[in-house]
């Protein structure tokens, strides 16, 4: 990647790929059809009952990809003002698609990542991004009112995470311990903070 236009083409290709992953995740969620499972034999996947994984090996990776992808459409929409209105509309609409698929992953880590991305966009985004985030917040409230099971899922996962005796609570505490160990190591010097150990 040697110049800005090449970087934008690369990011657009990543966005297109993530949109396809999201589309297949929606299809899998509502129909149960997954093209990887149907047409690619021997592809090693961690998939339990009801898991939505789209084209990825496991649901956590799906959620993480969607959490990382949802601000990408906004960034590209801002840079692509000379593009067609259809493409710009698709870039803006990809945010709700990615957030929905992040929810479908049923994984707490990607949900938390999506929230941090949203906070970052509110703090550092342009006025246009903040307006679109306001629309997403309204849509979120509508979904939570129309589908109370969604809120129940979030609160149920939060209660399990807070319960030290549950399996999810145990894994959350273990991960927090790992974060503390990692922070202790990378905070030893500015070089370690920037580049870690590898």
PDB file of C-alpha atoms in Angstrom:
ATOM      1  CA  UNK A   1       0.000   0.000   0.000  1.00  0.00           C
ATOM      2  CA  UNK A   2       1.898   3.009  -1.287  1.00  0.00           C
ATOM      3  CA  UNK A   3      -0.726   5.749  -1.530  1.00  0.00           C
ATOM      4  CA  UNK A   4      -4.131   6.894  -0.292  1.00  0.00           C
ATOM      5  CA  UNK A   5      -6.249   5.648  -3.211  1.00  0.00           C
ATOM      6  CA  UNK A   6      -4.720   2.173  -2.916  1.00  0.00           C
ATOM      7  CA  UNK A   7      -5.425   2.145   0.829  1.00  0.00           C
ATOM      8  CA  UNK A   8      -9.044   3.131   0.191  1.00  0.00           C
ATOM      9  CA  UNK A   9      -9.429   0.385  -2.433  1.00  0.00           C
ATOM     10  CA  UNK A  10      -8.047  -2.120   0.071  1.00  0.00           C
ATOM     11  CA  UNK A  11     -10.434  -0.954   2.806  1.00  0.00           C
ATOM     12  CA  UNK A  12     -13.340  -1.075   0.368  1.00  0.00           C
ATOM     13  CA  UNK A  13     -12.434  -4.678  -0.515  1.00  0.00           C
ATOM     14  CA  UNK A  14     -12.364  -5.565   3.209  1.00  0.00           C
ATOM     15  CA  UNK A  15     -15.750  -3.884   3.639  1.00  0.00           C
ATOM     16  CA  UNK A  16     -17.250  -5.798   0.686  1.00  0.00           C
ATOM     17  CA  UNK A  17     -15.964  -9.070   2.140  1.00  0.00           C
ATOM     18  CA  UNK A  18     -17.432  -8.283   5.556  1.00  0.00           C
ATOM     19  CA  UNK A  19     -20.783  -7.337   3.994  1.00  0.00           C
ATOM     20  CA  UNK A  20     -20.928 -10.774   2.344  1.00  0.00           C
ATOM     21  CA  UNK A  21     -20.075 -12.417   5.676  1.00  0.00           C
ATOM     22  CA  UNK A  22     -22.878 -10.386   7.264  1.00  0.00           C
ATOM     23  CA  UNK A  23     -25.391 -11.267   4.545  1.00  0.00           C
ATOM     24  CA  UNK A  24     -24.654 -14.966   4.939  1.00  0.00           C
ATOM     25  CA  UNK A  25     -24.936 -14.607   8.723  1.00  0.00           C
ATOM     26  CA  UNK A  26     -28.429 -13.106   8.363  1.00  0.00           C
ATOM     27  CA  UNK A  27     -29.432 -15.894   5.964  1.00  0.00           C
ATOM     28  CA  UNK A  28     -28.069 -18.503   8.370  1.00  0.00           C
ATOM     29  CA  UNK A  29     -29.844 -16.905  11.338  1.00  0.00           C
ATOM     30  CA  UNK A  30     -33.269 -16.900   9.712  1.00  0.00           C
ATOM     31  CA  UNK A  31     -33.124 -19.979   7.452  1.00  0.00           C
ATOM     32  CA  UNK A  32     -30.404 -22.209   8.926  1.00  0.00           C
ATOM     33  CA  UNK A  33     -28.677 -22.386   5.536  1.00  0.00           C
ATOM     34  CA  UNK A  34     -24.889 -22.028   5.549  1.00  0.00           C
ATOM     35  CA  UNK A  35     -23.014 -22.392   2.225  1.00  0.00           C
ATOM     36  CA  UNK A  36     -19.780 -23.449   3.945  1.00  0.00           C
ATOM     37  CA  UNK A  37     -21.487 -26.330   5.719  1.00  0.00           C
ATOM     38  CA  UNK A  38     -23.377 -27.293   2.566  1.00  0.00           C
ATOM     39  CA  UNK A  39     -20.647 -27.094  -0.075  1.00  0.00           C
ATOM     40  CA  UNK A  40     -17.218 -27.287   1.622  1.00  0.00           C
ATOM     41  CA  UNK A  41     -16.536 -30.642   3.205  1.00  0.00           C
ATOM     42  CA  UNK A  42     -13.954 -31.043   5.954  1.00  0.00           C
ATOM     43  CA  UNK A  43     -13.843 -27.354   6.946  1.00  0.00           C
ATOM     44  CA  UNK A  44     -13.027 -27.424  10.664  1.00  0.00           C
ATOM     45  CA  UNK A  45     -15.561 -25.325  12.552  1.00  0.00           C
ATOM     46  CA  UNK A  46     -16.570 -24.930  16.175  1.00  0.00           C
ATOM     47  CA  UNK A  47     -20.312 -24.844  15.898  1.00  0.00           C
ATOM     48  CA  UNK A  48     -22.842 -25.688  18.566  1.00  0.00           C
ATOM     49  CA  UNK A  49     -26.602 -25.891  18.342  1.00  0.00           C
ATOM     50  CA  UNK A  50     -28.033 -22.598  17.116  1.00  0.00           C
ATOM     51  CA  UNK A  51     -24.648 -20.938  16.561  1.00  0.00           C
ATOM     52  CA  UNK A  52     -24.437 -18.479  13.696  1.00  0.00           C
ATOM     53  CA  UNK A  53     -20.920 -18.503  12.227  1.00  0.00           C
ATOM     54  CA  UNK A  54     -21.443 -17.457   8.585  1.00  0.00           C
ATOM     55  CA  UNK A  55     -18.206 -18.219   6.708  1.00  0.00           C
ATOM     56  CA  UNK A  56     -15.931 -18.184   9.764  1.00  0.00           C
ATOM     57  CA  UNK A  57     -14.697 -21.063  11.931  1.00  0.00           C
ATOM     58  CA  UNK A  58     -16.533 -19.973  15.098  1.00  0.00           C
ATOM     59  CA  UNK A  59     -19.082 -17.481  16.389  1.00  0.00           C
ATOM     60  CA  UNK A  60     -16.575 -15.378  18.362  1.00  0.00           C
ATOM     61  CA  UNK A  61     -14.643 -14.670  15.163  1.00  0.00           C
ATOM     62  CA  UNK A  62     -17.889 -13.693  13.437  1.00  0.00           C
ATOM     63  CA  UNK A  63     -18.744 -11.262  16.214  1.00  0.00           C
ATOM     64  CA  UNK A  64     -15.248  -9.807  16.281  1.00  0.00           C
ATOM     65  CA  UNK A  65     -15.200  -9.289  12.512  1.00  0.00           C
ATOM     66  CA  UNK A  66     -18.561  -7.557  12.653  1.00  0.00           C
ATOM     67  CA  UNK A  67     -17.522  -5.358  15.603  1.00  0.00           C
ATOM     68  CA  UNK A  68     -14.409  -4.273  13.717  1.00  0.00           C
ATOM     69  CA  UNK A  69     -16.284  -3.832  10.460  1.00  0.00           C
ATOM     70  CA  UNK A  70     -19.159  -1.627  11.499  1.00  0.00           C
ATOM     71  CA  UNK A  71     -17.198   1.667  11.683  1.00  0.00           C
ATOM     72  CA  UNK A  72     -15.490   0.873   8.372  1.00  0.00           C
ATOM     73  CA  UNK A  73     -18.561   1.730   6.325  1.00  0.00           C
ATOM     74  CA  UNK A  74     -18.777   5.121   8.032  1.00  0.00           C
ATOM     75  CA  UNK A  75     -15.131   5.886   7.337  1.00  0.00           C
ATOM     76  CA  UNK A  76     -15.472   4.895   3.688  1.00  0.00           C
ATOM     77  CA  UNK A  77     -18.689   6.909   3.298  1.00  0.00           C
ATOM     78  CA  UNK A  78     -16.840  10.014   4.422  1.00  0.00           C
ATOM     79  CA  UNK A  79     -13.949   9.420   2.022  1.00  0.00           C
ATOM     80  CA  UNK A  80     -16.144   8.411  -0.906  1.00  0.00           C
ATOM     81  CA  UNK A  81     -18.172  11.573  -1.377  1.00  0.00           C
ATOM     82  CA  UNK A  82     -17.547  11.421  -5.127  1.00  0.00           C
ATOM     83  CA  UNK A  83     -19.088   7.937  -5.348  1.00  0.00           C
ATOM     84  CA  UNK A  84     -22.702   7.210  -6.249  1.00  0.00           C
ATOM     85  CA  UNK A  85     -25.481   7.833  -3.751  1.00  0.00           C
ATOM     86  CA  UNK A  86     -26.329   4.121  -3.869  1.00  0.00           C
ATOM     87  CA  UNK A  87     -22.841   3.127  -2.721  1.00  0.00           C
ATOM     88  CA  UNK A  88     -22.791   5.767  -0.006  1.00  0.00           C
ATOM     89  CA  UNK A  89     -26.188   4.570   1.215  1.00  0.00           C
ATOM     90  CA  UNK A  90     -24.906   0.994   1.312  1.00  0.00           C
ATOM     91  CA  UNK A  91     -21.847   2.123   3.273  1.00  0.00           C
ATOM     92  CA  UNK A  92     -24.033   3.810   5.895  1.00  0.00           C
ATOM     93  CA  UNK A  93     -26.487   0.880   6.046  1.00  0.00           C
ATOM     94  CA  UNK A  94     -23.713  -1.638   6.592  1.00  0.00           C
ATOM     95  CA  UNK A  95     -23.384  -0.392  10.192  1.00  0.00           C
ATOM     96  CA  UNK A  96     -26.752  -1.792  11.311  1.00  0.00           C
ATOM     97  CA  UNK A  97     -26.047  -5.008   9.340  1.00  0.00           C
ATOM     98  CA  UNK A  98     -22.729  -5.500  11.133  1.00  0.00           C
ATOM     99  CA  UNK A  99     -24.224  -4.721  14.556  1.00  0.00           C
ATOM    100  CA  UNK A 100     -27.072  -7.178  13.982  1.00  0.00           C
ATOM    101  CA  UNK A 101     -24.619  -9.902  13.017  1.00  0.00           C
ATOM    102  CA  UNK A 102     -22.460  -9.045  16.015  1.00  0.00           C
ATOM    103  CA  UNK A 103     -25.538  -9.733  18.145  1.00  0.00           C
ATOM    104  CA  UNK A 104     -26.227 -12.992  16.279  1.00  0.00           C
ATOM    105  CA  UNK A 105     -22.770 -14.244  17.300  1.00  0.00           C
ATOM    106  CA  UNK A 106     -24.009 -14.446  20.918  1.00  0.00           C
ATOM    107  CA  UNK A 107     -20.520 -13.616  22.177  1.00  0.00           C
ATOM    108  CA  UNK A 108     -19.889 -11.128  24.984  1.00  0.00           C
ATOM    109  CA  UNK A 109     -16.447 -10.001  23.825  1.00  0.00           C
ATOM    110  CA  UNK A 110     -17.578  -8.735  20.411  1.00  0.00           C
ATOM    111  CA  UNK A 111     -20.559  -7.017  22.049  1.00  0.00           C
ATOM    112  CA  UNK A 112     -18.229  -5.131  24.382  1.00  0.00           C
ATOM    113  CA  UNK A 113     -15.930  -4.311  21.450  1.00  0.00           C
ATOM    114  CA  UNK A 114     -18.886  -2.923  19.474  1.00  0.00           C
ATOM    115  CA  UNK A 115     -19.816  -0.685  22.420  1.00  0.00           C
ATOM    116  CA  UNK A 116     -16.232   0.620  22.672  1.00  0.00           C
ATOM    117  CA  UNK A 117     -16.235   1.314  18.934  1.00  0.00           C
ATOM    118  CA  UNK A 118     -19.490   3.247  19.320  1.00  0.00           C
ATOM    119  CA  UNK A 119     -18.078   5.304  22.202  1.00  0.00           C
ATOM    120  CA  UNK A 120     -14.951   6.049  20.158  1.00  0.00           C
ATOM    121  CA  UNK A 121     -17.062   7.173  17.187  1.00  0.00           C
ATOM    122  CA  UNK A 122     -19.139   9.457  19.420  1.00  0.00           C
ATOM    123  CA  UNK A 123     -16.032  11.007  20.980  1.00  0.00           C
ATOM    124  CA  UNK A 124     -13.926  11.406  17.838  1.00  0.00           C
ATOM    125  CA  UNK A 125     -16.358  11.156  14.926  1.00  0.00           C
ATOM    126  CA  UNK A 126     -17.664  13.927  12.731  1.00  0.00           C
ATOM    127  CA  UNK A 127     -21.097  15.513  13.077  1.00  0.00           C
ATOM    128  CA  UNK A 128     -22.357  13.289  10.248  1.00  0.00           C
ATOM    129  CA  UNK A 129     -21.173  10.152  12.045  1.00  0.00           C
ATOM    130  CA  UNK A 130     -22.821  11.296  15.275  1.00  0.00           C
ATOM    131  CA  UNK A 131     -26.106  11.847  13.420  1.00  0.00           C
ATOM    132  CA  UNK A 132     -25.989   8.339  11.977  1.00  0.00           C
ATOM    133  CA  UNK A 133     -25.183   6.959  15.436  1.00  0.00           C
ATOM    134  CA  UNK A 134     -28.275   8.734  16.763  1.00  0.00           C
ATOM    135  CA  UNK A 135     -30.320   6.911  14.100  1.00  0.00           C
ATOM    136  CA  UNK A 136     -28.732   3.612  15.173  1.00  0.00           C
ATOM    137  CA  UNK A 137     -29.572   4.362  18.812  1.00  0.00           C
ATOM    138  CA  UNK A 138     -33.226   4.989  17.865  1.00  0.00           C
ATOM    139  CA  UNK A 139     -33.288   1.727  15.880  1.00  0.00           C
ATOM    140  CA  UNK A 140     -31.741  -0.070  18.855  1.00  0.00           C
ATOM    141  CA  UNK A 141     -34.438   1.226  21.208  1.00  0.00           C
ATOM    142  CA  UNK A 142     -37.126   0.184  18.709  1.00  0.00           C
ATOM    143  CA  UNK A 143     -35.650  -3.324  18.497  1.00  0.00           C
ATOM    144  CA  UNK A 144     -35.401  -3.605  22.300  1.00  0.00           C
ATOM    145  CA  UNK A 145     -39.054  -2.559  22.675  1.00  0.00           C
ATOM    146  CA  UNK A 146     -40.329  -4.693  19.789  1.00  0.00           C
ATOM    147  CA  UNK A 147     -38.211  -7.735  20.691  1.00  0.00           C
ATOM    148  CA  UNK A 148     -37.909  -7.894  24.509  1.00  0.00           C
ATOM    149  CA  UNK A 149     -36.008 -11.165  24.182  1.00  0.00           C
ATOM    150  CA  UNK A 150     -33.023  -9.215  22.881  1.00  0.00           C
ATOM    151  CA  UNK A 151     -32.782  -7.193  26.090  1.00  0.00           C
ATOM    152  CA  UNK A 152     -33.322 -10.386  28.059  1.00  0.00           C
ATOM    153  CA  UNK A 153     -30.376 -11.961  26.247  1.00  0.00           C
ATOM    154  CA  UNK A 154     -28.113  -9.034  27.127  1.00  0.00           C
ATOM    155  CA  UNK A 155     -29.173  -8.946  30.780  1.00  0.00           C
ATOM    156  CA  UNK A 156     -28.930 -12.730  31.079  1.00  0.00           C
ATOM    157  CA  UNK A 157     -25.369 -12.757  29.731  1.00  0.00           C
ATOM    158  CA  UNK A 158     -24.458  -9.844  32.025  1.00  0.00           C
ATOM    159  CA  UNK A 159     -25.849 -11.675  35.069  1.00  0.00           C
ATOM    160  CA  UNK A 160     -23.941 -14.839  34.149  1.00  0.00           C
ATOM    161  CA  UNK A 161     -20.748 -12.809  33.709  1.00  0.00           C
ATOM    162  CA  UNK A 162     -21.206 -11.151  37.117  1.00  0.00           C
ATOM    163  CA  UNK A 163     -21.826 -14.515  38.820  1.00  0.00           C
ATOM    164  CA  UNK A 164     -18.385 -15.752  39.899  1.00  0.00           C
ATOM    165  CA  UNK A 165     -19.706 -19.298  40.311  1.00  0.00           C
ATOM    166  CA  UNK A 166     -20.991 -19.619  36.751  1.00  0.00           C
ATOM    167  CA  UNK A 167     -18.908 -20.857  33.828  1.00  0.00           C
ATOM    168  CA  UNK A 168     -19.177 -17.501  32.039  1.00  0.00           C
ATOM    169  CA  UNK A 169     -18.310 -15.632  35.223  1.00  0.00           C
ATOM    170  CA  UNK A 170     -15.248 -17.821  35.687  1.00  0.00           C
ATOM    171  CA  UNK A 171     -14.009 -17.227  32.161  1.00  0.00           C
ATOM    172  CA  UNK A 172     -14.600 -13.460  32.531  1.00  0.00           C
ATOM    173  CA  UNK A 173     -12.503 -13.364  35.710  1.00  0.00           C
ATOM    174  CA  UNK A 174      -9.777 -15.471  34.108  1.00  0.00           C
ATOM    175  CA  UNK A 175      -9.633 -13.092  31.153  1.00  0.00           C
ATOM    176  CA  UNK A 176      -9.446 -10.090  33.491  1.00  0.00           C
ATOM    177  CA  UNK A 177      -6.472 -11.711  35.200  1.00  0.00           C
ATOM    178  CA  UNK A 178      -4.827 -12.182  31.799  1.00  0.00           C
ATOM    179  CA  UNK A 179      -5.416  -8.505  30.982  1.00  0.00           C
ATOM    180  CA  UNK A 180      -3.766  -7.486  34.256  1.00  0.00           C
ATOM    181  CA  UNK A 181      -0.744  -9.697  33.554  1.00  0.00           C
ATOM    182  CA  UNK A 182      -0.505  -8.370  29.993  1.00  0.00           C
ATOM    183  CA  UNK A 183      -0.765  -4.746  31.176  1.00  0.00           C
ATOM    184  CA  UNK A 184       1.931  -5.339  33.797  1.00  0.00           C
ATOM    185  CA  UNK A 185       4.254  -6.574  31.070  1.00  0.00           C
ATOM    186  CA  UNK A 186       3.581  -4.031  28.315  1.00  0.00           C
ATOM    187  CA  UNK A 187       3.637  -1.055  30.713  1.00  0.00           C
ATOM    188  CA  UNK A 188       7.274  -1.684  31.597  1.00  0.00           C
ATOM    189  CA  UNK A 189       8.412   0.727  28.880  1.00  0.00           C
ATOM    190  CA  UNK A 190       6.937   2.868  26.085  1.00  0.00           C
ATOM    191  CA  UNK A 191       8.470   0.500  23.519  1.00  0.00           C
ATOM    192  CA  UNK A 192       6.708  -2.467  25.128  1.00  0.00           C
ATOM    193  CA  UNK A 193       3.438  -0.495  25.271  1.00  0.00           C
ATOM    194  CA  UNK A 194       3.622   0.268  21.547  1.00  0.00           C
ATOM    195  CA  UNK A 195       4.973  -3.028  20.221  1.00  0.00           C
ATOM    196  CA  UNK A 196       4.457  -5.633  22.968  1.00  0.00           C
ATOM    197  CA  UNK A 197       6.776  -8.622  22.847  1.00  0.00           C
ATOM    198  CA  UNK A 198       6.523  -9.551  19.214  1.00  0.00           C
TER     199      UNK A 198
END
